PDB file of C-alpha atoms and ligand atoms in Angstrom:
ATOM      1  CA  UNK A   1      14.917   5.035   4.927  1.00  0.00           C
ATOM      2  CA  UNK A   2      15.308   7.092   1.991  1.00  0.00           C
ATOM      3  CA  UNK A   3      15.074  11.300   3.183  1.00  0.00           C
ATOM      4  CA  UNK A   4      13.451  11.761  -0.623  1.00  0.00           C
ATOM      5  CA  UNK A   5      10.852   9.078  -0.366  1.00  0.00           C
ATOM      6  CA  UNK A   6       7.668  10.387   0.352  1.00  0.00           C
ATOM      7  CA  UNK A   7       6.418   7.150   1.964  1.00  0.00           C
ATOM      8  CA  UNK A   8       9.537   6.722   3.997  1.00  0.00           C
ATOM      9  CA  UNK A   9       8.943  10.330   5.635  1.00  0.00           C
ATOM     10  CA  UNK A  10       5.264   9.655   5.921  1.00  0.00           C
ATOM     11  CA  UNK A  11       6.387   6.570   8.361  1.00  0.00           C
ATOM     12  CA  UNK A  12       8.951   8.686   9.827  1.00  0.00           C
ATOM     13  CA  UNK A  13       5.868  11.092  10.409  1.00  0.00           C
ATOM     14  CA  UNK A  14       7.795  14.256   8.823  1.00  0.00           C
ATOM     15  CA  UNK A  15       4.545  14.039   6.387  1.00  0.00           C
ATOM     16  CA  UNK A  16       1.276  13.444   7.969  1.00  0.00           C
ATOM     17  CA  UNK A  17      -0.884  10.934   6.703  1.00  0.00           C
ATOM     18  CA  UNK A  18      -4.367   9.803   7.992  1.00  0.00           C
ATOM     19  CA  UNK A  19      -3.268   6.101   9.465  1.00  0.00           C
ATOM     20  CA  UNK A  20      -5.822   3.514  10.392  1.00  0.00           C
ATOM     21  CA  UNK A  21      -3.477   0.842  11.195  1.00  0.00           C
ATOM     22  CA  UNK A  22       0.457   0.125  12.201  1.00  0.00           C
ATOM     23  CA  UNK A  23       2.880  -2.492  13.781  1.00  0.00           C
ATOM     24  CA  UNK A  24       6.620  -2.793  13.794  1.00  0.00           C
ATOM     25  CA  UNK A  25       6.592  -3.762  10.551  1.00  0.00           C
ATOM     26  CA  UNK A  26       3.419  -2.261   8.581  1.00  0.00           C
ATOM     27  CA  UNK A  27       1.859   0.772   8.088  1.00  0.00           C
ATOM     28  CA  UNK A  28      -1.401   1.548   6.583  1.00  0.00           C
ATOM     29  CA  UNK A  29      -2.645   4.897   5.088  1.00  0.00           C
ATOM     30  CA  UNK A  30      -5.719   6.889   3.215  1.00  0.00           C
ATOM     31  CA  UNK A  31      -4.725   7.288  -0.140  1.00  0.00           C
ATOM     32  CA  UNK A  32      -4.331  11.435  -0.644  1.00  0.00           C
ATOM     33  CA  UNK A  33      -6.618  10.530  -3.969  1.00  0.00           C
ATOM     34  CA  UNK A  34      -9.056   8.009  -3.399  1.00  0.00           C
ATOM     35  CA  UNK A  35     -10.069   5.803  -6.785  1.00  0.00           C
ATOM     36  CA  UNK A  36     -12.842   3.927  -4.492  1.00  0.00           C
ATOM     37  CA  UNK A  37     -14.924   5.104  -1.244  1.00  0.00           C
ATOM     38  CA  UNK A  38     -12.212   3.105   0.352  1.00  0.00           C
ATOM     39  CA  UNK A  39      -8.848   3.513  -0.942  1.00  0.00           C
ATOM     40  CA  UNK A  40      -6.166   2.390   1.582  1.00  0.00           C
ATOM     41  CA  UNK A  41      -2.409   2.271   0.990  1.00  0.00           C
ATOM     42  CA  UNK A  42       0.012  -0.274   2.887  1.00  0.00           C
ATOM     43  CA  UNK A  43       3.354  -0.248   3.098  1.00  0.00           C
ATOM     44  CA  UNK A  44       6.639  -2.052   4.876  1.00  0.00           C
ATOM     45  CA  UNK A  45       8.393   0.369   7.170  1.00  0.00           C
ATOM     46  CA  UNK A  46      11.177  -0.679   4.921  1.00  0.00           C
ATOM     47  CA  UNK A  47      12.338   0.952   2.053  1.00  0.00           C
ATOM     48  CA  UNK A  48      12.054  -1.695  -1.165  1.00  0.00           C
ATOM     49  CA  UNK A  49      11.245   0.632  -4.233  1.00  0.00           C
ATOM     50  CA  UNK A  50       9.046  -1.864  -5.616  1.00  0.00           C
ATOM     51  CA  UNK A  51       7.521  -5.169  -5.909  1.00  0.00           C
ATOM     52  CA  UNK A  52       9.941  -5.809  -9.056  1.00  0.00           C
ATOM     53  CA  UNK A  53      13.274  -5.487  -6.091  1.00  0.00           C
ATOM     54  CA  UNK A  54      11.601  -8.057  -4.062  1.00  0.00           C
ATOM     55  CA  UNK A  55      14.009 -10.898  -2.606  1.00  0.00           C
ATOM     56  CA  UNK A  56      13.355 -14.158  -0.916  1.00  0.00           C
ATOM     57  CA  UNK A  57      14.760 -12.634   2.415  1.00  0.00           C
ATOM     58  CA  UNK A  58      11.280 -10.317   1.680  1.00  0.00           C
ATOM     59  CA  UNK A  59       8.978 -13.208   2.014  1.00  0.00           C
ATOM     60  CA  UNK A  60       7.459 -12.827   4.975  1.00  0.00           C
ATOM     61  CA  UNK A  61       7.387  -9.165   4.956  1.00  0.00           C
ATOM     62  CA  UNK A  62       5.285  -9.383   1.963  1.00  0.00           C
ATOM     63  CA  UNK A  63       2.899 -12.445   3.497  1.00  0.00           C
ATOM     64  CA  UNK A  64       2.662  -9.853   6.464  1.00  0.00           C
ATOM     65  CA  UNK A  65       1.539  -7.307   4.433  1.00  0.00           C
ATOM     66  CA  UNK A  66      -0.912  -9.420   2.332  1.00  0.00           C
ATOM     67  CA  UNK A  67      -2.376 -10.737   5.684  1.00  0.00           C
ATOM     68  CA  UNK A  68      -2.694  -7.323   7.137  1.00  0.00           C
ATOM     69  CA  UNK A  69      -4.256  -6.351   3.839  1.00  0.00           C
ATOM     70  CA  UNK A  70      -7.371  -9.027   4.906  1.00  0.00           C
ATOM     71  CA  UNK A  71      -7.794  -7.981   8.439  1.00  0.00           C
ATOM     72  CA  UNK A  72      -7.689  -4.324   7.850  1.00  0.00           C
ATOM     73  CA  UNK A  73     -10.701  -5.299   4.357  1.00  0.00           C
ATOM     74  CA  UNK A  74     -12.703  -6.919   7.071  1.00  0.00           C
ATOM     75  CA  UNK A  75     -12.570  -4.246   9.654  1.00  0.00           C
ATOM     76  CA  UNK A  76     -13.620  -2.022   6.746  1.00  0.00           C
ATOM     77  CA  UNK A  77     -16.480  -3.573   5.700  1.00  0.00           C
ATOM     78  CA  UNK A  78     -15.177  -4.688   2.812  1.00  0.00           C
ATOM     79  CA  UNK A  79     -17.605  -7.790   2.543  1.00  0.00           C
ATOM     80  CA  UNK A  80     -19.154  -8.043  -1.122  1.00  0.00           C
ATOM     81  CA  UNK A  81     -14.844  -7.620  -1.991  1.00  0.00           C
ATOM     82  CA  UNK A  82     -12.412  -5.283  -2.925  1.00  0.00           C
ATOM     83  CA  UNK A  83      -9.352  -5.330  -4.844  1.00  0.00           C
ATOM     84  CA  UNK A  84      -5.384  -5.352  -4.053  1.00  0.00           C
ATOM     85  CA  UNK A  85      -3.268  -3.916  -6.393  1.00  0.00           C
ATOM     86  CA  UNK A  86       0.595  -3.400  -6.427  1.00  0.00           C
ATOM     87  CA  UNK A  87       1.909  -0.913  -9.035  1.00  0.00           C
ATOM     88  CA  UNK A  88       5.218  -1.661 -10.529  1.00  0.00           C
ATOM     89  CA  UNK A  89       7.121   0.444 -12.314  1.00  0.00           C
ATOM     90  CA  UNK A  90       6.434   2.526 -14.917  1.00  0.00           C
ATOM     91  CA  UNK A  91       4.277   0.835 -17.285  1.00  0.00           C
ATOM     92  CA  UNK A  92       2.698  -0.647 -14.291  1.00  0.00           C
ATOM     93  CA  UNK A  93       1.319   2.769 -13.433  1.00  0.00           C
ATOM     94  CA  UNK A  94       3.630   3.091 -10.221  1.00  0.00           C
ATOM     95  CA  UNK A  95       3.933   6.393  -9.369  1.00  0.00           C
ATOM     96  CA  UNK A  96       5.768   6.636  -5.548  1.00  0.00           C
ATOM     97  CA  UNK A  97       9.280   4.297  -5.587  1.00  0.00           C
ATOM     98  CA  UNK A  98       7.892   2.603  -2.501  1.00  0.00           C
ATOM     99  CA  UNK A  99       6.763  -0.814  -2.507  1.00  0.00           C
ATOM    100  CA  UNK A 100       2.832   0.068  -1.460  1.00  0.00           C
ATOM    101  CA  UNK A 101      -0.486  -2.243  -1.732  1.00  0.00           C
ATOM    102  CA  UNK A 102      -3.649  -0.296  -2.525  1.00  0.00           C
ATOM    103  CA  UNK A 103      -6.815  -2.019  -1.188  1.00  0.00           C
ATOM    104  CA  UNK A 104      -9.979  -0.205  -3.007  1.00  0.00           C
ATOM    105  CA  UNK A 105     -13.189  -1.148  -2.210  1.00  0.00           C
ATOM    106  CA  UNK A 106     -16.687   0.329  -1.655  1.00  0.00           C
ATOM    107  CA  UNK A 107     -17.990   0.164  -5.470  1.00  0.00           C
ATOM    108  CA  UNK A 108     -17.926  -3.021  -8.611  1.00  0.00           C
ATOM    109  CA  UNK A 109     -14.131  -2.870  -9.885  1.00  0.00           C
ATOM    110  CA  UNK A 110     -13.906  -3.213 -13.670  1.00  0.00           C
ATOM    111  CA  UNK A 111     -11.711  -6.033 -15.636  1.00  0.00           C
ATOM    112  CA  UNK A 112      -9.658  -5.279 -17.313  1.00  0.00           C
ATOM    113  CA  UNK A 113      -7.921  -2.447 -15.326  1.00  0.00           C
ATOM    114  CA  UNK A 114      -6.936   0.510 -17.435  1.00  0.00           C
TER     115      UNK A 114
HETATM  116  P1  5GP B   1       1.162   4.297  -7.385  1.00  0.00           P
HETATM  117  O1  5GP B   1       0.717   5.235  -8.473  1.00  0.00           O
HETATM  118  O2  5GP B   1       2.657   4.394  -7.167  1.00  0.00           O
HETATM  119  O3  5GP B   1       0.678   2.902  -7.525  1.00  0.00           O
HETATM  120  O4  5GP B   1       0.445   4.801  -6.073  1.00  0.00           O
HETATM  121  C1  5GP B   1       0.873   5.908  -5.343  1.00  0.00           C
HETATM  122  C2  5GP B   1      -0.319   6.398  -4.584  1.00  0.00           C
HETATM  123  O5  5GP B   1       0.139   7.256  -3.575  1.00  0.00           O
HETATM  124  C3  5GP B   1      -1.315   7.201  -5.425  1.00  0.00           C
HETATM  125  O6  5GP B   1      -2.589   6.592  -5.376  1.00  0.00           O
HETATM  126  C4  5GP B   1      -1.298   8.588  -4.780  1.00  0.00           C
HETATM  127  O7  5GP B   1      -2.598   9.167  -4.741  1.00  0.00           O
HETATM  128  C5  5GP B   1      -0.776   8.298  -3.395  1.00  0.00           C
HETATM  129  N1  5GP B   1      -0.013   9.381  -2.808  1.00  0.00           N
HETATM  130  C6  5GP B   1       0.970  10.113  -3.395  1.00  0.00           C
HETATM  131  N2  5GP B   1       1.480  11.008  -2.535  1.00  0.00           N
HETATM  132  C7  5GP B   1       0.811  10.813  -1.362  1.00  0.00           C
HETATM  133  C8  5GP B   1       0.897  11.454  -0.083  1.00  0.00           C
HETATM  134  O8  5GP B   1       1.707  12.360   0.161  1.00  0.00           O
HETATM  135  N3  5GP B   1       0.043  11.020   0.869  1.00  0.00           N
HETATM  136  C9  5GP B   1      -0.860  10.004   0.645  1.00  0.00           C
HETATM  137  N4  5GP B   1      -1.664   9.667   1.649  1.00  0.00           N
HETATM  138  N5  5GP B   1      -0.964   9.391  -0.555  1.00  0.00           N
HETATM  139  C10 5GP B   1      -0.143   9.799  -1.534  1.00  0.00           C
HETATM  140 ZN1   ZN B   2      10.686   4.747   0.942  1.00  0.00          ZN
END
């Protein structure tokens, strides 16, 4: 838990969020600016700042996360596809220092991304 984080205070719930799914490890989120009709964030309860600080001892947090990431895509409706993106670091566009998925779905995803 990192008090400057803003995903760390949204899952300590000192920063509201609209959440459609959580467990004891998970938490999933509306992005605040949607890039697709659905635009979803998830993220460990844990603090890792990014995909490029993940360790072995990670690996089944991150399988969790990529499994959630299917169930929560089918119980969106998500069934012509979507896309799952992880952000890392600055010329990877990331933005919030919080490791974070984004499933977008809802309209035909370009390649290649911008
Ligand atoms: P990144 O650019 O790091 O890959 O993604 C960060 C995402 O977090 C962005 O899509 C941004 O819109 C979203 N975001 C930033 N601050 C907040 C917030 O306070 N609440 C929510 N729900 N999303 C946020
Ligand atoms: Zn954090």
């Amino acid at each position: 838990m990192s008090s400057e984080c803003i995903f760390c205070r949204i899952v300590a719930g000192t920063i509201s969020a609209k959440r459609v799914y959580e467990d004891d490890l998970c938490l999933c989120f509306a992005d605040l600016h949607p890039q697709a009709p659905t635009h979803l964030l998830i993220i460990p309860r844990e603090h890792i700042a990014s995909q490029a600080h993940a360790q072995e001892e990670h690996a089944a947090l991150l399988g969790h996360l990529m499994a959630k990431a299917a169930q929560i895509a089918r119980g969106s409706g998500l069934d012509h596809g979507y896309r799952v993106v992880i952000n890392t670091g600055a010329e990877g566009g990331q933005t919030v220092d919080h490791l974070h998925l984004h499933l977008l779905g809802g309209r035909h995803m370009g390649w290649p991304p911008g």
